[in-house]
Amino acid sequence: MSQAFGIVNFAGNHIQVDGLQEYRPVGAFSFLGRYRVIDFPISNMSNSGIDTIQVYIRRKPRSLTEHLGTGRHYNINSKRGKLHILYTESNMVSDIYNTDIAAYIENMDVIERVTQPYVVIAPSYMVYTADYSELLKTHIDSGADITLMYHSVDTAKEEFLSCYTLDINKQKGVDAILPNRGNAKNKNIFMDTYIMKKELFLDLVTKAHKMSAMYSLVDIIDEQCHELDVRAVPHRGYFASITDFKSYYDANMSLIDLKNATTLFVNDWPIYTRTNDSCPTQYFDSSSVKSSVVSNGCLIEGTIENSVIGRGCTIKEGAIVKNCVISSDVVIGKGVRVENVVIDKHAKLIRGKRVIASPDKPGYIKRGDTL
Amino acid sequence: MKQNNMLAMILAGGRGTRLHELTKKMAKPAVSYGGKYRIIDFPLSNCANSGIDVVGVLTQYESIQLNSYVAVGRRWGLDAKNSGVYVLPPREKADANLDVYRGTADAISQNIDFIDTFSPEYLLILSGDHIYKMNYAKMLAYHKENNADATIAVIEVPMKEASRFGIMNTDEETGRIVEFEEKPEKPKSNLASMGIYIFNWKLLRKMLMADMKDNDSSHDFGKDIIPVLLNDGKSVYAYKFKGYWKDVGTIDSLWEANMDLLSKNNELDLHDPTWKIYTEDVTSLPQYIGADASIEKAFVTQGCVIDGEVKNSVLFTGAKVAAGAKVIDSVLMPGSEVEEGAVVQRALVADDIKIGKNAVVGSADSEHIELVAKRVKGEE
């Protein structure tokens, strides 16, 4: 049992994933066929022994609350533990005030009642595996006030553009938290993952709230960097940030390679998700499937190459699916050719014949659309 | 219980000797089927989908896995208030010594006290080792309609095979059973008993009490209880079932039942969203299909990794087919692996078994399906 409780935070209002986000928050995005993005932070917490988890939702709660349910599929002790879904009700109207701080302020009494002395905060829009119990130990041993996790990348010019970066000094202390302006290749991308004492957390939230109605936790910690002992711990392994449409597509595509996937799906670290009770996938005589990740419940007669296929999809005879990321219950009709496209749930491509986008600007087909 | 006043008891003590190594440490109802299921998922899911809330599972032979598996009633949604799956192995009682279940009827007799705690009006008796989808609520409606004392589900089998079954001879107009013949040499009808019975509990209870004391009885539903019912002139009706039904007794028939899933629009239709079969929820990855893979006619589930060739086969959770390997007309049970260059043909590879590099198992023209239950060493 952990000394920390968990907070799974929503994507701030500077993050916009075109298309998909119109229907649900990033945490509820379908990921690699059978998962939702939020399964990763919650499984990390559960596997780290954290059994009190608060999930904050900013907008469009329907699909996320449906997916989370009571949270028992995340393997947290259903008596001692709890998955708590929290909203910011008063700020739903004006999104610019809809910050994480506003959500924490509104739910202050709930947070105060938690008995664990530490808090682990992780985002609902990043995909990685990390053992928070190790991170907590590092944090306690170091005597730091706040520990932040980051991932060093050499693609910061083109990617992670909605993320923050950490300025780290030689003593592993954090000097500043700055937006990634895309002006350098090598950056320490802040994983929006924090550990600190609950008391300090509440203190910072109160301070931030007094300073500006638009402040978020990042802003206040950046401001307090020199008064507090803020340290950084590097993360190794797979890391993706779902902060724009391209990064969503790329993250899915990057996991088609099983070797790469094993840097995310590590042994004895299960990623839990809600079961759909789909039967296995049926491949017919005419099917040809290569370099793809396929979920259960599909009926496949056509050709699939280098794609991610969600649960319960039908790929009819003569259809060609290439470099696509397909959510659940999608139908690709006879002879339809589709390339470099993200297809949202329940869409039907029956008479479209050809839907082809370019690999660097993948296309998007809306939920439930019939083409 | 309130829903329809019917309690289900699943007979799951069977040994399944002809499944050889598959049932050496595991009762037949726990054997894997259809990529991700165990056979007992079928009667349990049928119960859940038919609105039956209380299910007793009678276990006996090698029951450790089976007991812990069925005890988690949540898997089938059988965990609401006044609902549950009850594991019922033989037990010692205040007024009786520990005794094995001497027959199918005795298994129920020894649990009369359990059934009485729910005081059901109807008792549904099921087999734990049959693969089929059936709405028991419809069967109960038929039972009530006829004001029957007992109703037996029957399925039409080819006349030439009828002598392998318990055959019900019925009045064609009313469906009332006039005669029951166990494996008749000259069958008069092709209506085979599926081993699915609905009884009025009060009547059955009385009969079981008598049967327990009868030293000449073999305490079996087919051999003892049903004949007595008919001799006593009770009204016993045959409920005709149409659809897929399979009793997998042998390696060949288990293989065949898996192969049945490969044809288009097959009768069992596991894709039907209105009658899902529920099973254990595993955390395996989705299926990973490699760059050089070739899949033609296959039923594949999560956790599988396919880099080789798969043709006309069923792959269970976590089965792996390495590059250059071939799996043809075969069944790979959970966790089995076929290494590089190996060829598996007309075989059933048991749970967690590895077929080494370049090894060859089974053959295209074998009479029977080869069961591979030991690691096959590879040739480098």
Coordinates of C-alpha atoms in Angstrom, one line a residue, chain A:
Chain A
M1 CA 0.0 0.0 0.0
S2 CA 1.4 3.3 -1.0
Q3 CA 2.0 6.4 1.1
A4 CA 0.8 8.4 -1.8
F5 CA -2.6 9.0 -3.4
G6 CA -2.9 9.6 -7.1
I7 CA -4.3 12.4 -9.2
V8 CA -4.8 11.9 -12.9
N9 CA -5.0 15.4 -14.4
F10 CA -6.7 16.5 -17.6
A11 CA -5.0 18.1 -20.6
G12 CA -4.8 21.9 -20.1
N13 CA -6.8 24.2 -22.4
H14 CA -3.6 24.9 -24.4
I15 CA -3.9 21.3 -25.7
Q16 CA -6.1 20.7 -28.7
V17 CA -6.3 17.4 -30.6
D18 CA -8.4 18.2 -33.7
G19 CA -11.3 16.0 -34.5
L20 CA -11.1 13.4 -31.8
Q21 CA -11.3 15.9 -28.9
E22 CA -14.6 17.2 -30.0
Y23 CA -16.2 14.0 -28.7
R24 CA -14.1 13.2 -25.6
P25 CA -11.2 14.3 -23.5
V26 CA -7.8 13.0 -24.5
G27 CA -7.8 10.4 -21.7
A28 CA -10.8 8.7 -23.4
F29 CA -9.1 8.5 -26.8
S30 CA -8.9 5.0 -28.1
F31 CA -5.3 3.9 -28.1
L32 CA -3.6 1.0 -29.9
G33 CA -6.9 -0.6 -30.5
R34 CA -8.0 -2.0 -27.2
Y35 CA -6.9 0.7 -24.8
R36 CA -7.8 4.3 -23.8
V37 CA -5.0 6.7 -23.2
I38 CA -6.0 7.1 -19.5
D39 CA -5.5 3.3 -18.9
F40 CA -1.7 4.0 -18.8
P41 CA -1.5 6.5 -15.9
I42 CA -4.2 4.6 -13.9
S43 CA -2.4 1.2 -14.5
N44 CA 0.9 2.8 -13.5
M45 CA -0.7 4.0 -10.2
S46 CA -2.4 0.7 -9.6
N47 CA 0.8 -1.3 -10.3
S48 CA 2.7 1.0 -8.0
G49 CA 0.4 0.2 -5.1
I50 CA -1.5 3.4 -5.2
D51 CA -5.2 2.6 -4.5
T52 CA -6.7 6.0 -3.9
I53 CA -6.9 7.7 -7.3
Q54 CA -8.7 10.9 -8.3
V55 CA -9.4 11.5 -11.9
Y56 CA -10.2 15.1 -12.9
I57 CA -12.3 15.8 -16.0
R58 CA -12.5 19.2 -17.6
R59 CA -15.0 18.7 -20.4
K60 CA -17.2 16.1 -22.0
P61 CA -17.2 13.5 -19.3
R62 CA -19.5 11.0 -20.8
S63 CA -17.1 8.6 -22.5
L64 CA -14.5 8.8 -19.8
T65 CA -16.9 8.1 -16.9
E66 CA -18.4 5.3 -18.9
H67 CA -14.9 3.8 -19.4
L68 CA -13.7 4.3 -15.9
G69 CA -16.9 3.1 -14.1
T70 CA -16.1 2.0 -10.6
G71 CA -12.5 1.4 -11.6
R72 CA -12.5 -2.2 -10.5
H73 CA -10.9 -3.3 -13.8
Y74 CA -7.8 -1.3 -12.8
N75 CA -7.2 -3.9 -10.1
I76 CA -7.3 -1.6 -7.2
N77 CA -8.6 -3.0 -3.9
S78 CA -12.3 -2.3 -4.1
K79 CA -12.7 -1.9 -0.3
R80 CA -9.7 0.0 0.8
G81 CA -9.1 1.8 -2.5
K82 CA -11.2 4.2 -4.5
L83 CA -11.3 5.7 -8.0
H84 CA -12.9 9.1 -7.6
I85 CA -14.1 11.0 -10.6
L86 CA -14.1 14.8 -10.1
Y87 CA -15.2 17.8 -12.2
T88 CA -15.0 21.5 -12.1
E89 CA -18.6 22.3 -12.3
S90 CA -18.5 26.1 -12.0
N91 CA -16.0 26.6 -14.7
M92 CA -17.5 24.5 -17.4
V93 CA -18.9 27.7 -19.1
S94 CA -15.7 29.5 -19.7
D95 CA -12.9 27.3 -20.7
I96 CA -10.0 29.7 -20.1
Y97 CA -10.7 29.6 -16.4
N98 CA -10.9 25.9 -16.6
T99 CA -7.5 25.2 -15.2
D100 CA -6.2 22.3 -13.0
I101 CA -6.0 24.8 -10.1
A102 CA -9.6 25.7 -10.4
A103 CA -10.5 22.0 -10.3
Y104 CA -8.4 21.4 -7.2
I105 CA -9.8 24.5 -5.5
E106 CA -13.3 23.3 -6.2
N107 CA -12.5 19.9 -4.8
M108 CA -10.3 21.0 -2.0
D109 CA -12.3 19.3 0.8
V110 CA -12.1 16.0 -1.1
I111 CA -8.4 16.2 -1.3
E112 CA -8.1 17.3 2.3
R113 CA -9.9 14.2 3.4
V114 CA -7.4 11.9 1.8
T115 CA -5.2 10.2 4.4
Q116 CA -2.1 9.6 2.4
P117 CA 0.7 12.1 3.1
Y118 CA 2.0 12.3 -0.5
V119 CA 0.5 12.9 -3.9
V120 CA 1.5 11.6 -7.3
I121 CA 0.1 13.7 -10.1
A122 CA 0.2 12.3 -13.6
P123 CA -1.4 13.4 -16.9
S124 CA -4.3 11.7 -18.6
Y125 CA -2.8 12.5 -22.1
M126 CA 0.7 11.0 -22.0
V127 CA 1.6 7.4 -22.6
Y128 CA 4.4 5.8 -20.7
T129 CA 5.0 3.2 -18.0
A130 CA 6.7 4.2 -14.7
D131 CA 6.9 2.8 -11.3
Y132 CA 5.7 5.6 -9.0
S133 CA 6.7 3.6 -5.9
E134 CA 10.4 4.0 -7.0
L135 CA 9.8 7.6 -7.8
L136 CA 8.3 8.2 -4.4
K137 CA 11.3 6.5 -2.7
T138 CA 13.7 8.7 -4.7
H139 CA 11.7 11.7 -3.7
I140 CA 11.6 10.9 0.0
D141 CA 15.3 9.9 0.1
S142 CA 16.4 13.1 -1.6
G143 CA 14.5 15.3 0.8
A144 CA 13.3 17.4 -2.1
D145 CA 10.1 19.4 -1.8
I146 CA 8.9 18.5 -5.3
T147 CA 10.1 15.9 -7.7
L148 CA 9.2 16.2 -11.4
M149 CA 9.7 13.5 -14.1
Y150 CA 11.0 14.3 -17.5
H151 CA 12.0 12.6 -20.7
S152 CA 15.0 13.7 -22.8
V153 CA 14.2 13.9 -26.5
D154 CA 16.1 15.0 -29.6
T155 CA 13.0 15.8 -31.6
A156 CA 11.8 18.8 -29.6
K157 CA 11.9 21.0 -32.7
E158 CA 9.1 19.1 -34.5
E159 CA 7.4 17.3 -31.6
F160 CA 6.1 17.9 -28.1
L161 CA 5.3 21.5 -29.1
S162 CA 2.4 21.8 -26.6
C163 CA 4.6 20.4 -23.8
Y164 CA 6.7 22.1 -21.1
T165 CA 10.4 21.6 -20.8
L166 CA 12.6 21.6 -17.7
D167 CA 15.7 23.7 -17.2
I168 CA 17.8 21.4 -15.0
N169 CA 21.0 22.5 -13.3
K170 CA 24.0 20.3 -12.5
Q171 CA 22.6 19.3 -9.1
K172 CA 19.5 17.9 -10.8
G173 CA 17.6 20.9 -9.5
V174 CA 14.9 22.5 -11.7
D175 CA 15.6 26.2 -12.5
A176 CA 12.6 26.8 -14.7
I177 CA 9.6 25.1 -16.4
L178 CA 9.2 26.6 -19.8
P179 CA 6.9 26.0 -22.8
N180 CA 8.7 24.1 -25.6
R181 CA 9.1 26.7 -28.3
G182 CA 10.6 24.3 -30.7
N183 CA 13.8 26.2 -30.9
A184 CA 16.2 23.3 -30.1
K185 CA 16.4 19.6 -30.9
N186 CA 17.4 18.4 -27.4
K187 CA 15.1 19.2 -24.6
N188 CA 14.0 17.7 -21.3
I189 CA 10.3 17.3 -21.9
F190 CA 8.3 17.7 -18.7
M191 CA 6.0 14.7 -18.3
D192 CA 3.5 16.7 -16.2
T193 CA 4.2 14.2 -13.5
Y194 CA 4.8 15.5 -9.9
I195 CA 5.4 14.1 -6.5
M196 CA 5.2 16.2 -3.3
K197 CA 3.6 16.2 0.1
K198 CA -0.1 16.7 0.1
E199 CA 0.2 19.7 2.4
L200 CA 2.6 21.4 0.0
F201 CA 0.4 20.6 -2.9
L202 CA -2.6 22.3 -1.2
D203 CA -0.5 25.2 -0.2
L204 CA 0.6 25.7 -3.9
V205 CA -2.9 25.4 -5.1
T206 CA -4.1 28.0 -2.7
K207 CA -1.3 30.4 -3.6
A208 CA -1.8 29.9 -7.4
H209 CA -5.5 30.6 -7.0
K210 CA -4.8 33.9 -5.3
M211 CA -2.3 35.0 -7.9
S212 CA -4.2 34.4 -11.1
A213 CA -7.5 32.8 -12.1
M214 CA -5.7 31.4 -15.1
Y215 CA -2.7 29.9 -13.3
S216 CA -2.0 26.2 -13.5
L217 CA 0.1 24.0 -11.3
V218 CA 3.0 24.3 -13.7
D219 CA 3.0 28.1 -13.4
I220 CA 3.1 28.2 -9.7
I221 CA 5.9 25.6 -9.4
D222 CA 7.9 27.5 -12.1
E223 CA 7.5 30.6 -10.0
Q224 CA 8.5 28.8 -6.8
C225 CA 11.5 27.0 -8.3
H226 CA 14.0 29.1 -6.4
E227 CA 12.3 29.1 -3.0
L228 CA 11.6 25.4 -3.1
D229 CA 13.8 22.4 -3.6
V230 CA 12.4 21.2 -7.0
R231 CA 14.2 18.2 -8.5
A232 CA 14.0 16.3 -11.7
V233 CA 14.1 12.6 -12.3
P234 CA 14.6 11.2 -15.8
H235 CA 12.3 8.6 -17.4
R236 CA 13.5 5.9 -19.7
G237 CA 11.5 3.7 -21.9
Y238 CA 8.6 4.5 -24.2
F239 CA 7.1 8.0 -24.0
A240 CA 4.5 9.7 -26.1
S241 CA 2.5 12.9 -25.5
I242 CA -0.9 13.0 -27.1
T243 CA -1.1 16.8 -27.4
D244 CA -2.0 17.3 -31.1
F245 CA -3.5 15.2 -33.9
K246 CA -0.2 14.2 -35.4
S247 CA 1.2 13.0 -32.1
Y248 CA -1.8 10.8 -31.6
Y249 CA -1.3 9.2 -35.0
D250 CA 2.4 8.9 -34.6
A251 CA 2.1 7.3 -31.1
N252 CA -0.2 4.6 -32.4
M253 CA 1.9 4.0 -35.4
S254 CA 5.1 3.8 -33.4
L255 CA 3.8 0.9 -31.4
I256 CA 3.0 -1.4 -34.4
D257 CA 6.6 -2.5 -34.1
L258 CA 6.6 -5.2 -31.4
K259 CA 10.2 -4.4 -30.3
N260 CA 9.3 -0.8 -29.7
A261 CA 6.0 -1.9 -28.0
T262 CA 8.0 -3.9 -25.5
T263 CA 9.6 -0.7 -24.2
L264 CA 6.1 0.4 -23.2
F265 CA 4.5 -3.0 -22.2
V266 CA 7.1 -4.3 -19.8
N267 CA 6.9 -7.6 -18.0
D268 CA 4.8 -7.8 -14.8
W269 CA 3.4 -4.3 -15.5
P270 CA -0.1 -5.0 -17.0
I271 CA -2.0 -2.2 -18.6
Y272 CA -5.6 -2.7 -17.5
T273 CA -8.6 -1.6 -19.6
R274 CA -12.4 -2.2 -19.6
T275 CA -13.3 -5.5 -21.3
N276 CA -15.7 -5.5 -24.1
D277 CA -16.3 -9.2 -24.1
S278 CA -15.5 -9.3 -27.8
C279 CA -14.9 -12.7 -29.3
P280 CA -11.5 -13.4 -31.1
T281 CA -10.9 -11.9 -34.5
Q282 CA -11.9 -13.9 -37.6
Y283 CA -9.6 -13.8 -40.7
F284 CA -11.1 -15.2 -43.9
D285 CA -9.6 -16.8 -47.0
S286 CA -9.1 -13.5 -48.8
S287 CA -7.5 -11.7 -45.9
S288 CA -3.9 -10.4 -46.0
V289 CA -2.6 -8.7 -42.9
K290 CA 0.9 -7.5 -42.4
S291 CA 2.7 -5.3 -39.8
S292 CA -0.4 -4.5 -37.9
V293 CA -1.9 -4.5 -34.5
V294 CA -5.4 -6.0 -34.4
S295 CA -7.9 -6.0 -31.6
N296 CA -10.5 -8.7 -30.9
G297 CA -14.0 -8.9 -32.4
C298 CA -13.0 -8.0 -36.0
L299 CA -14.1 -9.7 -39.2
I300 CA -11.3 -9.4 -41.8
E301 CA -11.6 -10.2 -45.4
G302 CA -9.5 -7.5 -46.9
T303 CA -5.9 -6.3 -46.9
I304 CA -4.3 -4.5 -43.9
E305 CA -0.9 -3.1 -43.8
N306 CA 0.9 -1.1 -41.1
S307 CA -2.2 -0.2 -39.3
V308 CA -3.9 -0.3 -35.9
I309 CA -7.3 -1.9 -35.9
G310 CA -9.8 -1.3 -33.0
R311 CA -12.3 -3.7 -31.6
G312 CA -15.1 -5.0 -33.6
C313 CA -14.1 -3.6 -37.0
T314 CA -15.2 -5.1 -40.3
I315 CA -12.8 -5.0 -43.2
K316 CA -14.6 -6.3 -46.3
E317 CA -13.2 -8.1 -49.3
G318 CA -11.0 -6.1 -51.6
A319 CA -10.7 -3.3 -49.1
I320 CA -7.2 -2.0 -48.6
V321 CA -6.2 -0.3 -45.3
K322 CA -2.7 1.1 -45.1
N323 CA -1.0 3.2 -42.4
C324 CA -4.3 3.8 -40.7
V325 CA -5.4 4.1 -37.0
I326 CA -8.9 2.8 -36.7
S327 CA -11.1 3.0 -33.6
S328 CA -13.7 0.4 -32.7
D329 CA -16.7 -0.7 -34.7
V330 CA -15.6 0.8 -38.0
V331 CA -16.7 -0.7 -41.3
I332 CA -14.4 -0.5 -44.4
G333 CA -16.5 -1.6 -47.3
K334 CA -15.8 -3.7 -50.4
G335 CA -13.0 -2.4 -52.5
V336 CA -12.5 0.8 -50.5
R337 CA -8.9 2.0 -50.3
V338 CA -7.9 4.1 -47.3
E339 CA -4.4 5.3 -46.5
N340 CA -2.9 7.5 -43.7
V341 CA -6.1 8.2 -42.0
V342 CA -7.4 8.1 -38.4
I343 CA -11.0 6.7 -38.4
D344 CA -13.1 7.4 -35.4
K345 CA -15.6 5.0 -33.8
H346 CA -18.6 3.7 -35.7
A347 CA -17.6 5.3 -39.0
K348 CA -18.6 3.5 -42.2
L349 CA -16.5 3.8 -45.4
I350 CA -18.8 2.1 -47.8
R351 CA -18.9 4.1 -51.0
G352 CA -16.0 6.4 -50.6
K353 CA -13.7 4.1 -52.6
R354 CA -10.6 6.1 -52.0
V355 CA -9.7 8.1 -48.9
I356 CA -6.0 8.9 -49.1
A357 CA -4.1 11.4 -47.1
S358 CA -0.4 12.0 -46.9
P359 CA 1.7 10.4 -44.2
D360 CA 2.9 13.7 -42.7
K361 CA -0.6 15.1 -42.7
P362 CA -2.9 12.2 -41.8
G363 CA -6.6 12.5 -42.4
Y364 CA -9.5 12.2 -40.0
I365 CA -12.9 10.6 -40.4
K366 CA -15.4 11.7 -37.8
R367 CA -17.2 9.4 -35.4
G368 CA -20.3 7.7 -36.9
D369 CA -19.7 9.3 -40.3
T370 CA -20.9 7.3 -43.4
L371 CA -18.8 7.9 -46.5

